[in-house]
Tab-separated table of C-alpha atoms in Angstrom:
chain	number	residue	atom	x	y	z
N	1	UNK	CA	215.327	23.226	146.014
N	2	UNK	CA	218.083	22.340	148.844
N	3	UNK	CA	221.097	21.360	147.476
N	4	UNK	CA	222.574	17.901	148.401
N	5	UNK	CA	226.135	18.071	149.993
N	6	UNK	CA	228.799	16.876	147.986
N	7	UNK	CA	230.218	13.341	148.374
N	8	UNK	CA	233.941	12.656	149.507
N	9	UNK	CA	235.158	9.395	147.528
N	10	UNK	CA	237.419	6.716	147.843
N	11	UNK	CA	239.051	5.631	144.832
N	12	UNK	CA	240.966	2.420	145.289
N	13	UNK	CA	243.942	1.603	142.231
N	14	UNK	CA	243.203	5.760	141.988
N	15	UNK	CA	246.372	5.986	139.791
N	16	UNK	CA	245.470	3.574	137.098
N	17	UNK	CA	244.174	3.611	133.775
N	18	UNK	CA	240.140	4.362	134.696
N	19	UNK	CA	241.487	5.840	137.785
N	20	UNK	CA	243.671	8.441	136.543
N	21	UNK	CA	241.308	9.764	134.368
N	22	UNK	CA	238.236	9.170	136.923
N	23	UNK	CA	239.703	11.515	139.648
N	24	UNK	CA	240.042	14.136	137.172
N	25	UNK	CA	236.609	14.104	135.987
N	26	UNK	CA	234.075	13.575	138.710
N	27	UNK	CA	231.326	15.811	138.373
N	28	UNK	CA	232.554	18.823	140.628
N	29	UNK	CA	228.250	19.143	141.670
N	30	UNK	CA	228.525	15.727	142.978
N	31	UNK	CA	231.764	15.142	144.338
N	32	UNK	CA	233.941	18.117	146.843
N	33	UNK	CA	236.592	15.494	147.929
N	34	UNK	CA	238.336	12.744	146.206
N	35	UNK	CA	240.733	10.269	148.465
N	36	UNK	CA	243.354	8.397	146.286
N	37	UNK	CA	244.502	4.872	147.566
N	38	UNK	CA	247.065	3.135	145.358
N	39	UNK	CA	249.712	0.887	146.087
N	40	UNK	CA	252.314	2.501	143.586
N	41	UNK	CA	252.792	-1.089	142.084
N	42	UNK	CA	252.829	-0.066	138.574
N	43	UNK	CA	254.647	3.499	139.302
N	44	UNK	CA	251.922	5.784	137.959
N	45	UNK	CA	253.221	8.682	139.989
N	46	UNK	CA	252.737	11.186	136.847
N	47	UNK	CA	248.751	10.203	137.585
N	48	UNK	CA	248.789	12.892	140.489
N	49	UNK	CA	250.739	15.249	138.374
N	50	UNK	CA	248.356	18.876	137.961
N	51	UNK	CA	245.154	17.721	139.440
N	52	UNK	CA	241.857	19.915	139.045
N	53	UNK	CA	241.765	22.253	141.734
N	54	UNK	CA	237.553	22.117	141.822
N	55	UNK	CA	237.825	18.991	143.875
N	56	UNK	CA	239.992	18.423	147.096
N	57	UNK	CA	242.838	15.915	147.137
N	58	UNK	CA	243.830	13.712	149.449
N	59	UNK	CA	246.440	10.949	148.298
N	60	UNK	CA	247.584	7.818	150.375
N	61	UNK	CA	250.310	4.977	149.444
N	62	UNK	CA	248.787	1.467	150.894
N	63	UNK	CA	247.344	-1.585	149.433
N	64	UNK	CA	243.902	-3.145	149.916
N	65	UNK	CA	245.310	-6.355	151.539
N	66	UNK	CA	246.819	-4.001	154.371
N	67	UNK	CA	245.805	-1.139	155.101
N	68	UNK	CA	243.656	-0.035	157.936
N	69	UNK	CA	240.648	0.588	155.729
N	70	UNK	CA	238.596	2.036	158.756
N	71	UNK	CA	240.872	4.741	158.772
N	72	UNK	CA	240.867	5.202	155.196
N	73	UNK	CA	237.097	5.255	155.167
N	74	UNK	CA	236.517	7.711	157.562
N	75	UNK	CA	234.533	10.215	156.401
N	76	UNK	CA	234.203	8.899	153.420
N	77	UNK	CA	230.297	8.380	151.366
N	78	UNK	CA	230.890	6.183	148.309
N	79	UNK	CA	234.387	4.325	147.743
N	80	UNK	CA	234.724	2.812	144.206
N	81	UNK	CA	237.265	-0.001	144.049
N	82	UNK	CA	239.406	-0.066	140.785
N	83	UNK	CA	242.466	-1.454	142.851
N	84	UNK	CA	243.064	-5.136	140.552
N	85	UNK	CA	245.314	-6.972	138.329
N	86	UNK	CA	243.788	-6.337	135.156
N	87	UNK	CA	245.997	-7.842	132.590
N	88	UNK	CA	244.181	-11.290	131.583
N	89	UNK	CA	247.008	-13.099	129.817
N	90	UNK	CA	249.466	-12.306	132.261
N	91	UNK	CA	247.254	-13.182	134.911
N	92	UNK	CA	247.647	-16.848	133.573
N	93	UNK	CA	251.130	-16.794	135.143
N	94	UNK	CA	250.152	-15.206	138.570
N	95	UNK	CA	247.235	-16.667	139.425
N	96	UNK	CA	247.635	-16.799	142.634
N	97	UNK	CA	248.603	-12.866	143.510
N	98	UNK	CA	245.547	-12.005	141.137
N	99	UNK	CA	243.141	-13.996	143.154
N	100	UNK	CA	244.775	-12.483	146.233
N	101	UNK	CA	244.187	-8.815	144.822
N	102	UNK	CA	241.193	-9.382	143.087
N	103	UNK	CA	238.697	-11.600	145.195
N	104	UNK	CA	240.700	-11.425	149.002
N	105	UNK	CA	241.287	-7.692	148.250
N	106	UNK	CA	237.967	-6.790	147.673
N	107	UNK	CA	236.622	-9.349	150.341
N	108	UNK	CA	238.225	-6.769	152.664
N	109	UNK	CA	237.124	-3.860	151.318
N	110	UNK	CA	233.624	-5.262	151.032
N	111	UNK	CA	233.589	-5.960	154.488
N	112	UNK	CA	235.058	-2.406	155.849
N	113	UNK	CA	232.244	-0.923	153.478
N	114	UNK	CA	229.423	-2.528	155.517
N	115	UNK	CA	230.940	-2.678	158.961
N	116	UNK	CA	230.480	1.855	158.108
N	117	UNK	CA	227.639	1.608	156.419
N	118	UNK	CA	229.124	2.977	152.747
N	119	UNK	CA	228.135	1.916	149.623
N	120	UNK	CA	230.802	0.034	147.063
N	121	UNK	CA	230.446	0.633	143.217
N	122	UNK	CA	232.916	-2.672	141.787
N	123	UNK	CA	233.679	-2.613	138.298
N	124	UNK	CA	233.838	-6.115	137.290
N	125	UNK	CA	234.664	-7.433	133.087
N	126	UNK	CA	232.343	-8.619	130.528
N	127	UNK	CA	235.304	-10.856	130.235
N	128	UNK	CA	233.169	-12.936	132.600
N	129	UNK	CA	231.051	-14.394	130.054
N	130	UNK	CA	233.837	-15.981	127.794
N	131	UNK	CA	232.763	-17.652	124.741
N	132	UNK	CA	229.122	-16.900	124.102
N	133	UNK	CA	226.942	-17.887	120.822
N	134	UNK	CA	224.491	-15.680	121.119
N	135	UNK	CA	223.870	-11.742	122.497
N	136	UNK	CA	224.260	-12.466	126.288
N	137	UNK	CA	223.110	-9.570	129.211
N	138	UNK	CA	223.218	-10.247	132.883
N	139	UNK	CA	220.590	-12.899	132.917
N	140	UNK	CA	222.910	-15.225	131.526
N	141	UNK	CA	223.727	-17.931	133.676
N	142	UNK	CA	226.587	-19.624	131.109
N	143	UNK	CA	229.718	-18.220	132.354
N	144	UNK	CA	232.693	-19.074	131.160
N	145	UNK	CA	235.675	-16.985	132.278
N	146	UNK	CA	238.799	-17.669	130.201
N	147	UNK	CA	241.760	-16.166	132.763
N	148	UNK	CA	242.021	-16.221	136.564
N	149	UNK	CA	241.832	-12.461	135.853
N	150	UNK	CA	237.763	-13.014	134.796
N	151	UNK	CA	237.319	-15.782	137.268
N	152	UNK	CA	238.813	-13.707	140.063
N	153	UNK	CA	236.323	-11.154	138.947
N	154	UNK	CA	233.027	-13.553	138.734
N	155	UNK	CA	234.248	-14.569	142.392
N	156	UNK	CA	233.889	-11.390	143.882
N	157	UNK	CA	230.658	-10.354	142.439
N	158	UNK	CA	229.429	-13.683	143.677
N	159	UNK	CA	230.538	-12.985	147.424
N	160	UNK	CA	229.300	-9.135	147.231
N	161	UNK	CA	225.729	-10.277	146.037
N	162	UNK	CA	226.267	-12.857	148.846
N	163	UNK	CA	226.159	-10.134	151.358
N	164	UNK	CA	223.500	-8.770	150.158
N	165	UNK	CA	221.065	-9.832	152.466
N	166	UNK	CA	223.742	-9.043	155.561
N	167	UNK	CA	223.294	-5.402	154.332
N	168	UNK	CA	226.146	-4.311	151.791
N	169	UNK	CA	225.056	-2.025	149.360
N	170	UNK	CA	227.238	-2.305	146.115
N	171	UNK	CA	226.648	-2.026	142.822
N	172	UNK	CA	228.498	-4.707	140.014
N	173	UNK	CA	229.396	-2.757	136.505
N	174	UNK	CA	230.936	-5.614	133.967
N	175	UNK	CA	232.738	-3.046	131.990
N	176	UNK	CA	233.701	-3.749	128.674
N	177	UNK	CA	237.404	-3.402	127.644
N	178	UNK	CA	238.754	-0.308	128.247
N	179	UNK	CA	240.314	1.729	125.165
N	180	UNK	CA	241.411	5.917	125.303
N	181	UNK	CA	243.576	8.369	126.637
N	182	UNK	CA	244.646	8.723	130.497
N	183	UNK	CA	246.692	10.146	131.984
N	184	UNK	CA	247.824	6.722	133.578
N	185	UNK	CA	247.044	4.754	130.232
N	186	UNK	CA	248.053	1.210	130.068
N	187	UNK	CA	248.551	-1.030	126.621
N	188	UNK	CA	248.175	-4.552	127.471
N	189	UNK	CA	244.412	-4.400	126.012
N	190	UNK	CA	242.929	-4.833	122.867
N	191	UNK	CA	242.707	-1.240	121.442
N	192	UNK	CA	245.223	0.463	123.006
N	193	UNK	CA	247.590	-2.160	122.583
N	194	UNK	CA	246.411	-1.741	118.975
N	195	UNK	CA	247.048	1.519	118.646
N	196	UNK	CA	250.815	1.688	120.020
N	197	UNK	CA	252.513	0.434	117.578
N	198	UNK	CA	250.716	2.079	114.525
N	199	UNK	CA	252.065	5.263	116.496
N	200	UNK	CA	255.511	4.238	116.003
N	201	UNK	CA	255.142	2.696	112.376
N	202	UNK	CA	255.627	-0.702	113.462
N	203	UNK	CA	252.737	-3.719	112.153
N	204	UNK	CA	249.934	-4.633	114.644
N	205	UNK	CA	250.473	-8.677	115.711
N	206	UNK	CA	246.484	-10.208	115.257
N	207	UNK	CA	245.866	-13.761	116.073
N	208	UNK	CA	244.532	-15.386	113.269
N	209	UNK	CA	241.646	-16.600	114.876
N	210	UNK	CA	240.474	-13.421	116.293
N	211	UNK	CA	240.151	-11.180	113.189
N	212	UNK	CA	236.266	-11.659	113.043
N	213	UNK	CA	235.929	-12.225	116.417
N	214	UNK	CA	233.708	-9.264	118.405
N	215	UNK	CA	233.867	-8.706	121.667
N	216	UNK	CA	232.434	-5.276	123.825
N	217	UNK	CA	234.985	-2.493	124.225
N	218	UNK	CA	234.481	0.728	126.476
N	219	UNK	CA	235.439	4.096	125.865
N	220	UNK	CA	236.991	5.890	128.886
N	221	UNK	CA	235.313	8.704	128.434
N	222	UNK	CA	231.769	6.476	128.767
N	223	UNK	CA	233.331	4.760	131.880
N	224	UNK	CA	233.473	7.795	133.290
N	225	UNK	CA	230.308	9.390	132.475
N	226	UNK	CA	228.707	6.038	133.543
N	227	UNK	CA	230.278	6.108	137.190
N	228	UNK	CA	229.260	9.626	137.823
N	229	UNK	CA	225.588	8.964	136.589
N	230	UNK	CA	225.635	5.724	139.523
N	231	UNK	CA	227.207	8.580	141.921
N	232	UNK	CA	223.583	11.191	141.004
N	233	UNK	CA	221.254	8.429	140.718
N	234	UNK	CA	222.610	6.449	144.088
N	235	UNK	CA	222.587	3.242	141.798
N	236	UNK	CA	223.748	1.379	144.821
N	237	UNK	CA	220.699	-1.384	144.164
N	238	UNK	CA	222.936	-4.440	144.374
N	239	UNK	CA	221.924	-5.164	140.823
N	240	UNK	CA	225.170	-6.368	138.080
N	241	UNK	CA	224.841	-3.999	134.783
N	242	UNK	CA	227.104	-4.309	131.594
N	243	UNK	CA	228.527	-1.193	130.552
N	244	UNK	CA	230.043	-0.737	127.313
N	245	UNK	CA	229.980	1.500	123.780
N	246	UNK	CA	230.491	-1.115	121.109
N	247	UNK	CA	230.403	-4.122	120.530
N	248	UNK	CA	233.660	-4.875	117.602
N	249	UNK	CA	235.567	-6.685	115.854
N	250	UNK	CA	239.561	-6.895	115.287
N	251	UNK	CA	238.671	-6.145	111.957
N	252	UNK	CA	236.710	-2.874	113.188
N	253	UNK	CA	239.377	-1.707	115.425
N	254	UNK	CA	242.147	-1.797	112.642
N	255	UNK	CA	239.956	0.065	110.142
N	256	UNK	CA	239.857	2.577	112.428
N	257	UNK	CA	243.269	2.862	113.384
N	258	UNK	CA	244.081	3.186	109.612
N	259	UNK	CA	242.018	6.228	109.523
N	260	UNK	CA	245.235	8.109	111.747
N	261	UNK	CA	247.847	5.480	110.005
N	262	UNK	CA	247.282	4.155	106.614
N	263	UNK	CA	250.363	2.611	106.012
N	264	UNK	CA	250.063	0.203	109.344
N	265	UNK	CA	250.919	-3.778	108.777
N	266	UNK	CA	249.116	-6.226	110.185
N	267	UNK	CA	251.285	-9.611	111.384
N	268	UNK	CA	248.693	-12.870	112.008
N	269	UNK	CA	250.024	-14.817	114.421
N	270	UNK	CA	249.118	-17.963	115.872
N	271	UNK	CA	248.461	-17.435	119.923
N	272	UNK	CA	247.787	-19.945	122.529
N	273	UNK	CA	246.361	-17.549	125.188
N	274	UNK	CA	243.322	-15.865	124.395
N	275	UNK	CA	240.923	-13.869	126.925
N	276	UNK	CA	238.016	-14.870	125.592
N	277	UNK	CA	236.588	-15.700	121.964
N	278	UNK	CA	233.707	-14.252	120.144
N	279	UNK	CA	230.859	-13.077	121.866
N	280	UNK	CA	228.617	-9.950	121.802
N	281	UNK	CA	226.690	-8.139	124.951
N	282	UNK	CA	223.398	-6.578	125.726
N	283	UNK	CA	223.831	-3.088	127.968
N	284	UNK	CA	220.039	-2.822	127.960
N	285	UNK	CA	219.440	-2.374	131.799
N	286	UNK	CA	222.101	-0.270	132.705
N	287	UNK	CA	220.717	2.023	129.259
N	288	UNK	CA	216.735	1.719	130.823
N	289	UNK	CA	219.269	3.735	133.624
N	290	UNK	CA	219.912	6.761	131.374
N	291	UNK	CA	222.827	5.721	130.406
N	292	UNK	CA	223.690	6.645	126.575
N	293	UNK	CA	227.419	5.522	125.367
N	294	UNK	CA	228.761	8.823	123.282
N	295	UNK	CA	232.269	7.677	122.345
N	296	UNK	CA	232.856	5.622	119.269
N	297	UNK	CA	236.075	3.275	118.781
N	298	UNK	CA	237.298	6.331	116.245
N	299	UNK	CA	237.140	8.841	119.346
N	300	UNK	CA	239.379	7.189	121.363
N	301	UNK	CA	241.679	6.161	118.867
N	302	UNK	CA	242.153	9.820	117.902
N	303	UNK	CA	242.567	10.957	121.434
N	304	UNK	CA	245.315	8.647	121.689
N	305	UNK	CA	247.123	9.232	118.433
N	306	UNK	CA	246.792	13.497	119.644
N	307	UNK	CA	248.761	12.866	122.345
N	308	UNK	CA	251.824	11.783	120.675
N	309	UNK	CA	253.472	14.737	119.224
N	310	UNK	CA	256.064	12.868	117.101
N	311	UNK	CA	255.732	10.623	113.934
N	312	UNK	CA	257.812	7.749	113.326
């Protein structure tokens, strides 16, 4: 059987949280070079610290909202676009410079993808759907994002399956929240955020209202796993799948963390920002895709609490 020839990628926001670990991790059958495009906003330069040597590096300081992206994407087979302001509560205070990132940013991009003819894989949030009563999938035509972080996100899958017809091929993965290790790890979210200060012995703050309340998380390791499988299978169908490993509870998540640190407080407080509230989602389709979650919320925990090599 001929062999394929590998892909040369374009990771945008390579140095962040997903990204950090991403670049590390591509399947070396599929992928022979990885190009790294990050604005150095967030000063993640320890994310291109001892990078695999099975894949060829190529690493470039510039933002989406400026840089000559033809030049960037010469050469280049698949670019997937991680570059965003991710933190949702914050967001509530910058609404404008997320929108600006987020939606104009990928407009951009979007557009320098099918002006060369490359496909665009766009991780989008399952923070789209807000509050929810019932199991929701992608069907679901009741969205209700809760931050201009989600709406900025609902935006831009709405103007990418707008240029659909006009010949973009893209894919839309609402990821769930992202919890484990990286290399470029961030805290601001749920688990991780969670999980740093029962490393340092201090009590984790819950809002009372969100105890109960479950909501999908992904492992990074899944993320991963899930991008690669797009990357063999060419999942460039212009389809939106939800991507996630479990659906949880706060409750859930602190369990678990007491599992690595028993003696961890919890501190209810009363919060008037909240991403979203309760609601639970279907990963069906993107599953009926071969896709099969491994990680559990205990898996990343642990991987996070290994990688602190002091106690407080």
């Amino acid at each position: 059987m001929a062999q394929h020839p590998k892909k040369t990628i374009l990771v945008t926001g390579a140095l962040g949280h997903i990204g950090s670990r991403l670049v590390r991790e591509f399947s070396p059958a599929l992928v022979g070079r990885v190009i790294m495009l990050d604005n150095l906003s967030t000063q993640r330069y320890a994310s291109l610290f001892d990078l695999p040597r099975t894949i060829d590096y190529a690493f470039y300081e510039d933002d989406i909202r400026t840089a000559d992206l033809n030049t960037h994407l010469a050469g280049v087979d698949v670019v997937v676009h991680l570059a965003a302001i991710t933190d949702a509560p914050s967001s509530k205070d910058t609404p404008e410079e997320t929108f600006d990132v987020n939606l104009k940013g990928t407009i951009r991009l979007a557009e320098a993808c099918r002006a060369n003819g490359i496909p665009l894989l766009f991780p989008s949030t399952t923070s789209v759907y807000g509050t929810q009563a019932e199991l929701v999938d992608e069907t679901s035509s009741e969205l209700k994002p809760q931050s201009p972080y989600a709406d900025s996100k609902l935006q831009a899958e709405k103007y990418l399956q707008s240029q659909k017809q006009a010949g973009l091929k893209f894919v839309i993965c609402r990821f769930g929240t992202i919890f484990g290790w990286a290399v470029g790890m961030r805290f601001h979210t749920a688990v991780n955020k969670f999980t740093w200060p029962a490393i340092h012995g201090l009590p984790i703050t819950v809002w009372k209202t969100a105890w109960e309340q479950k909501r999908p998380y992904l492992y990074l390791g899944d993320c991963v796993e899930a991008i690669n499988l797009i990357l063999e299978k060419n999942v460039f169908d212009g389809e939106i799948y939800n991507v996630l490993t479990t659906n949880s509870a706060v409750k859930d998540i602190v369990e678990t963390i007491r599992q690595f640190a028993p003696d961890v407080k919890v501190s209810y407080v009363d919060s008037a920002i909240m991403n979203q509230l309760s609601y639970e989602v279907s990963d069906n389709k993107f599953r009926a895709r071969g896709f099969f979650s491994k990680g559990r919320l205990k898996d990343g925990i642990q991987e996070t609490f290994s990688h602190f090599s002091y106690k407080a």
